[in-house]
PDB file of C-alpha atoms and ligand atoms in Angstrom:
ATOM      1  CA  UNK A   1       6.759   1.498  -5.099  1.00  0.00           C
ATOM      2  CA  UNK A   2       4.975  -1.622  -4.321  1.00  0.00           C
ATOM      3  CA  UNK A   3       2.615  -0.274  -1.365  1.00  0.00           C
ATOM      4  CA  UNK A   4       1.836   3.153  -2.893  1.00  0.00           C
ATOM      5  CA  UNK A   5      -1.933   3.859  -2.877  1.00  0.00           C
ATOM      6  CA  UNK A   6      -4.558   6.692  -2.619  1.00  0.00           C
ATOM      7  CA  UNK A   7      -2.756   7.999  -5.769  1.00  0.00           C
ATOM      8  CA  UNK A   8      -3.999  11.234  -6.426  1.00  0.00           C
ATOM      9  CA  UNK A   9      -2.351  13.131  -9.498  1.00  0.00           C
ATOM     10  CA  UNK A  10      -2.319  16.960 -10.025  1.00  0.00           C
ATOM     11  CA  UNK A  11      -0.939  16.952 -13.279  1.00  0.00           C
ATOM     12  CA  UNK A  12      -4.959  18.358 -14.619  1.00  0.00           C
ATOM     13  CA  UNK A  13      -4.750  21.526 -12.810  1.00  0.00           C
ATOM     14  CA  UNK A  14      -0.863  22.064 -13.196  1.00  0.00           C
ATOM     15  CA  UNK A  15      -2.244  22.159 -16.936  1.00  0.00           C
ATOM     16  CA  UNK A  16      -4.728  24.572 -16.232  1.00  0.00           C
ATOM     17  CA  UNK A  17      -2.606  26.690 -14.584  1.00  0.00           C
ATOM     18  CA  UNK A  18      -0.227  26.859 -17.399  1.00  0.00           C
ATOM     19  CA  UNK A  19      -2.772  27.416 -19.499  1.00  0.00           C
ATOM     20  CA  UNK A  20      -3.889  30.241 -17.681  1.00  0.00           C
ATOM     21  CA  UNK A  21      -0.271  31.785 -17.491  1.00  0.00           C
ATOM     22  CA  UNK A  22       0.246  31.838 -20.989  1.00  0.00           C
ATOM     23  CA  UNK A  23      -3.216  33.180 -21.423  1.00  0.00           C
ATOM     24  CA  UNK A  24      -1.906  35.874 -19.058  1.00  0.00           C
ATOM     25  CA  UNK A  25      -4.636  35.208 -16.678  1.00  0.00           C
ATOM     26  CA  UNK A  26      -2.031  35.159 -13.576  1.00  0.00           C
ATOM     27  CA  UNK A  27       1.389  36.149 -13.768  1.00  0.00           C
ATOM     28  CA  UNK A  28       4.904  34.418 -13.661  1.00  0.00           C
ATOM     29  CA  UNK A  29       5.218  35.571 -10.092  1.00  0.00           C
ATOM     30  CA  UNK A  30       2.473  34.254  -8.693  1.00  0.00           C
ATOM     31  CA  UNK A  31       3.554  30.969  -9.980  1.00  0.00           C
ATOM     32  CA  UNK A  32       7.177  30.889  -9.448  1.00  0.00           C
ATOM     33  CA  UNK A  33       6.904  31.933  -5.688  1.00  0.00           C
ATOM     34  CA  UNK A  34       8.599  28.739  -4.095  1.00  0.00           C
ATOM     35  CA  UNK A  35       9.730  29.579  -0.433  1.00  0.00           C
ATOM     36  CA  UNK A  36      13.480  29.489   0.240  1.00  0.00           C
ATOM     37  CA  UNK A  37      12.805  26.264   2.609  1.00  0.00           C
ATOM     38  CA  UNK A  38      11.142  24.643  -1.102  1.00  0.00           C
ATOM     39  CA  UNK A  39      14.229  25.576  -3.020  1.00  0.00           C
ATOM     40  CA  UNK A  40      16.352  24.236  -0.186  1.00  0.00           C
ATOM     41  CA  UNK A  41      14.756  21.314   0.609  1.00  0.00           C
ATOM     42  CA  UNK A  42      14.922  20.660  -3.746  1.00  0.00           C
ATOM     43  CA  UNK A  43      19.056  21.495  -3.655  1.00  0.00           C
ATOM     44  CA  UNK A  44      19.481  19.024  -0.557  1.00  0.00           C
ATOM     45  CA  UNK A  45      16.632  16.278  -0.930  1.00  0.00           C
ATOM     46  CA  UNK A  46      15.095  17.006  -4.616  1.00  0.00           C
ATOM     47  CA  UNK A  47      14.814  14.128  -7.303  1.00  0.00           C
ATOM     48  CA  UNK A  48      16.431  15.594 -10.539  1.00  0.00           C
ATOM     49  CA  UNK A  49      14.174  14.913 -13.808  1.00  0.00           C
ATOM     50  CA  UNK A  50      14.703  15.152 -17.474  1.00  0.00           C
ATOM     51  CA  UNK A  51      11.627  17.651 -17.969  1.00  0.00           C
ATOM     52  CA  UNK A  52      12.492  20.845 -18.488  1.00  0.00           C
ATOM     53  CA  UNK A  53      10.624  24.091 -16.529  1.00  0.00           C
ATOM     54  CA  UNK A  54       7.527  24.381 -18.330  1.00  0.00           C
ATOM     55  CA  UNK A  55       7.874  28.224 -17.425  1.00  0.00           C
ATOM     56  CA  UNK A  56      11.306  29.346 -17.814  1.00  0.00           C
ATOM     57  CA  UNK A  57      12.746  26.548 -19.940  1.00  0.00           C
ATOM     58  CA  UNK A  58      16.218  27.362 -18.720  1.00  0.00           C
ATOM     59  CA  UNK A  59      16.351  24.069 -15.970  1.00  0.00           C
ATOM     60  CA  UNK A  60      15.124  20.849 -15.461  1.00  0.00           C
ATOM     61  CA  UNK A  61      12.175  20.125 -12.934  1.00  0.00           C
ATOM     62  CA  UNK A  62      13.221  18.635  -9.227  1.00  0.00           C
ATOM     63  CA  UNK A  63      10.918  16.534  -7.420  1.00  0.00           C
ATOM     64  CA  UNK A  64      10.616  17.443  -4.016  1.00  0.00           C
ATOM     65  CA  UNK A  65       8.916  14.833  -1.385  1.00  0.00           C
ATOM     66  CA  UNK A  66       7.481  15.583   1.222  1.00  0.00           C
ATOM     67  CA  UNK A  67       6.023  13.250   4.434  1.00  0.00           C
ATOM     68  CA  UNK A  68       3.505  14.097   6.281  1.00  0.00           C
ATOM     69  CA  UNK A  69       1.486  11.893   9.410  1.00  0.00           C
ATOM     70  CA  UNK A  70       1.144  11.094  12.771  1.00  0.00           C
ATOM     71  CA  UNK A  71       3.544   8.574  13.444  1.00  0.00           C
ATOM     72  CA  UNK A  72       6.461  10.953  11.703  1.00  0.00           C
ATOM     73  CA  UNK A  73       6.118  13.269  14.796  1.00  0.00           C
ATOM     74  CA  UNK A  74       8.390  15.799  14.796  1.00  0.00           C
ATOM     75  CA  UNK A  75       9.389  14.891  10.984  1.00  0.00           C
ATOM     76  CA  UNK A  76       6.260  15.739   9.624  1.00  0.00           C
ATOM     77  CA  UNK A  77       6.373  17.967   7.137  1.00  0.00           C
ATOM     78  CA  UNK A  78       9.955  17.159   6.207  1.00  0.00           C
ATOM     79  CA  UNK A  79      11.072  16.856   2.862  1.00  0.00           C
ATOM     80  CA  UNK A  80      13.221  13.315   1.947  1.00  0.00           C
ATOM     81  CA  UNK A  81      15.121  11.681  -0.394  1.00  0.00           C
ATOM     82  CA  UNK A  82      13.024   9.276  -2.958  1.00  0.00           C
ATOM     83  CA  UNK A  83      15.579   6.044  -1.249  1.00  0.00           C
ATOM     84  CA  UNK A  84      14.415   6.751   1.997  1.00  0.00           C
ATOM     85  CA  UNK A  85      10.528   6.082   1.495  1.00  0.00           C
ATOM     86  CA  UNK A  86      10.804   2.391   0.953  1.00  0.00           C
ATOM     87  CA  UNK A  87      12.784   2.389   4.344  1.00  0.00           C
ATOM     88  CA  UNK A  88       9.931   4.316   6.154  1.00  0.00           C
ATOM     89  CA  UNK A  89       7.340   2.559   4.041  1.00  0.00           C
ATOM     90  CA  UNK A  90       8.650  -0.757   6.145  1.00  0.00           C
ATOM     91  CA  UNK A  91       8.806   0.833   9.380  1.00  0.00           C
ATOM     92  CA  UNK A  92       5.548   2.916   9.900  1.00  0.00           C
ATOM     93  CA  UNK A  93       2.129   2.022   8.946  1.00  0.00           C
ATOM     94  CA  UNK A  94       0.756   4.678   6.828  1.00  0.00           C
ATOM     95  CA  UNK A  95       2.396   8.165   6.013  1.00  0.00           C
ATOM     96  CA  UNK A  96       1.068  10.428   3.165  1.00  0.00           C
ATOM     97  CA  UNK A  97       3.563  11.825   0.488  1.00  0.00           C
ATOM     98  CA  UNK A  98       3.345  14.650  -1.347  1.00  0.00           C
ATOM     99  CA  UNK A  99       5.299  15.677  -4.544  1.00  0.00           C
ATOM    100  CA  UNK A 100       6.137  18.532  -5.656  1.00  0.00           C
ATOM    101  CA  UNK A 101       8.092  20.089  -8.700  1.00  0.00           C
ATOM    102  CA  UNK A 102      10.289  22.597  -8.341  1.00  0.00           C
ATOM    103  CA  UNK A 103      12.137  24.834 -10.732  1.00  0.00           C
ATOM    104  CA  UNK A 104      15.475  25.965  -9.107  1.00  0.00           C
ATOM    105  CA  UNK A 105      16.317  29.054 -11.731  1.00  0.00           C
ATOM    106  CA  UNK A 106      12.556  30.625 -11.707  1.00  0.00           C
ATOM    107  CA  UNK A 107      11.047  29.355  -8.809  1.00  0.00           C
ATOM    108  CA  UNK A 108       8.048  27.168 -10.472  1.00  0.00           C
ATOM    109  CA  UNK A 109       6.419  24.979  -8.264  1.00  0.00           C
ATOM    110  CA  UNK A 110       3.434  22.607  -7.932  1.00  0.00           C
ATOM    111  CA  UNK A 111       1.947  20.298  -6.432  1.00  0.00           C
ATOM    112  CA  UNK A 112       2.228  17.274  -9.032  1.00  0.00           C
ATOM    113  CA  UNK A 113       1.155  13.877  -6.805  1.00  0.00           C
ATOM    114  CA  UNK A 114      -0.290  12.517  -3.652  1.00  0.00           C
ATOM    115  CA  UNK A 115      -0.220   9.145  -2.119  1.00  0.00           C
ATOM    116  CA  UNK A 116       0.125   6.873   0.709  1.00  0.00           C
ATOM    117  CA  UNK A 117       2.953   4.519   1.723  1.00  0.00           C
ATOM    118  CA  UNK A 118       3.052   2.459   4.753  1.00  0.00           C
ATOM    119  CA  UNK A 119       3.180  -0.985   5.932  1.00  0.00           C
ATOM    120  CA  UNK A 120      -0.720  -1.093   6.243  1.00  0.00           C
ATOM    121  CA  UNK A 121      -0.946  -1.913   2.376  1.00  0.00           C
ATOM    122  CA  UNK A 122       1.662  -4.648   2.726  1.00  0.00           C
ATOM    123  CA  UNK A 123      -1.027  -6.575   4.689  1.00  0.00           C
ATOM    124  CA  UNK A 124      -4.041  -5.240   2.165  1.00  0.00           C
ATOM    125  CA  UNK A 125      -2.097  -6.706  -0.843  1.00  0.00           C
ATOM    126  CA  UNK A 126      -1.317 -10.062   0.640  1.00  0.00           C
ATOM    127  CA  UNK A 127      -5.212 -10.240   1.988  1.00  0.00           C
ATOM    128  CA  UNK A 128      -6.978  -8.620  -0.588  1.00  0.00           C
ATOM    129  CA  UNK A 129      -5.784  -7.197  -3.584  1.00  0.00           C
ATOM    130  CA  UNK A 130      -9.127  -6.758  -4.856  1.00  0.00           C
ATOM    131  CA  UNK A 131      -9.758  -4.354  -1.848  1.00  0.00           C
ATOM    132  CA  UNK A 132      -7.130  -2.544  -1.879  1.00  0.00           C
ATOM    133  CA  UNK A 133      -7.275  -1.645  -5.868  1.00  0.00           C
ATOM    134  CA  UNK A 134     -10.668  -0.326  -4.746  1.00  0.00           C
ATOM    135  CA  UNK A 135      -9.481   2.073  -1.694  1.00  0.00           C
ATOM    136  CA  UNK A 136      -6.734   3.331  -4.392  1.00  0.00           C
ATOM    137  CA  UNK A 137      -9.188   4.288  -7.129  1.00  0.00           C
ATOM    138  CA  UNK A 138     -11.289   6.213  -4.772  1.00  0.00           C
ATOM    139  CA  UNK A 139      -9.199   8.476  -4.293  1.00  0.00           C
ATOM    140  CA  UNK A 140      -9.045  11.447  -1.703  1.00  0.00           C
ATOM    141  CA  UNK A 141      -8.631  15.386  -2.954  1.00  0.00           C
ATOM    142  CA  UNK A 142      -7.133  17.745  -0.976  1.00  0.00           C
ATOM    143  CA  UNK A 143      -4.748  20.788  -2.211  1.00  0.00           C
ATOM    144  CA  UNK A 144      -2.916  22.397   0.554  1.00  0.00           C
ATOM    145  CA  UNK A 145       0.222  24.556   0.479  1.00  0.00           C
ATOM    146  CA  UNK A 146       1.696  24.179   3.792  1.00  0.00           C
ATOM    147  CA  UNK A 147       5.303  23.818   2.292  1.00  0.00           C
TER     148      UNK A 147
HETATM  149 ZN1  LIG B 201      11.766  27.541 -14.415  1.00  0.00          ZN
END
């Protein structure tokens, strides 16, 4: 998507966790504990992919997004379909996204990516490129689990 930025990927310490699991340093359920509302929101709103549960194997990963600012209001928090983003993407002016994998048979879950989407960047892109490839490679790092 043309005005993503902020970009932060998780995909390091969804490794580590892994890692960990196998090593048997925390257990299958404290990893597969998505919340009925997560395995909803991935039946109803979820991407499918063609990656396959790194735990259970059995079913293929959904991507669940969720939206999160202050101009959403009461839809904060919501999970949507990947379409609609572009749509709000040209209507508000900056909304974070968060994504998150889901396994529907085992209940896997993580947080996999972070980013921003609004019609701010539209300006920063057709000012200053430059600029805004530098306020995307900062970065900001935050790990919540409010879904
Ligand atoms: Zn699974």
């Amino acid at each position: 998507m043309r005005t993503q930025r902020q970009v932060v990927d998780y995909s390091l310490q969804k490794r580590a966790l892994l890692r960990e699991l196998r090593n048997g340093q925390v257990g299958a359920l404290e990893v597969c504990d998505a919340s009925p509302y997560l395995k909803n929101a991935a039946r109803f709103h979820g991407e499918p992919t063609e990656d396959r549960c790194p735990v259970c194997r059995r079913d293929n990963l959904t991507l669940v997004h969720y939206i999160y600012g202050d101009e959403l209001k009461q839809s904060a928090g919501q999970a949507r379909k990947l379409a609609e983003l572009p749509v709000l993407a040209m209507t508000l002016r900056e909304f974070q996204v968060f994504v998150v994998e889901v396994c529907q048979s085992c209940a896997w879950n993580h947080l996999i990516q972070q980013y921003l989407l609004g019609r701010d960047a539209l300006n920063a892109d057709e000012l200053d490129r430059d600029a805004a490839v530098a306020v995307s490679s900062s970065g900001r790092h935050r790990v919540t689990g409010w879904w």
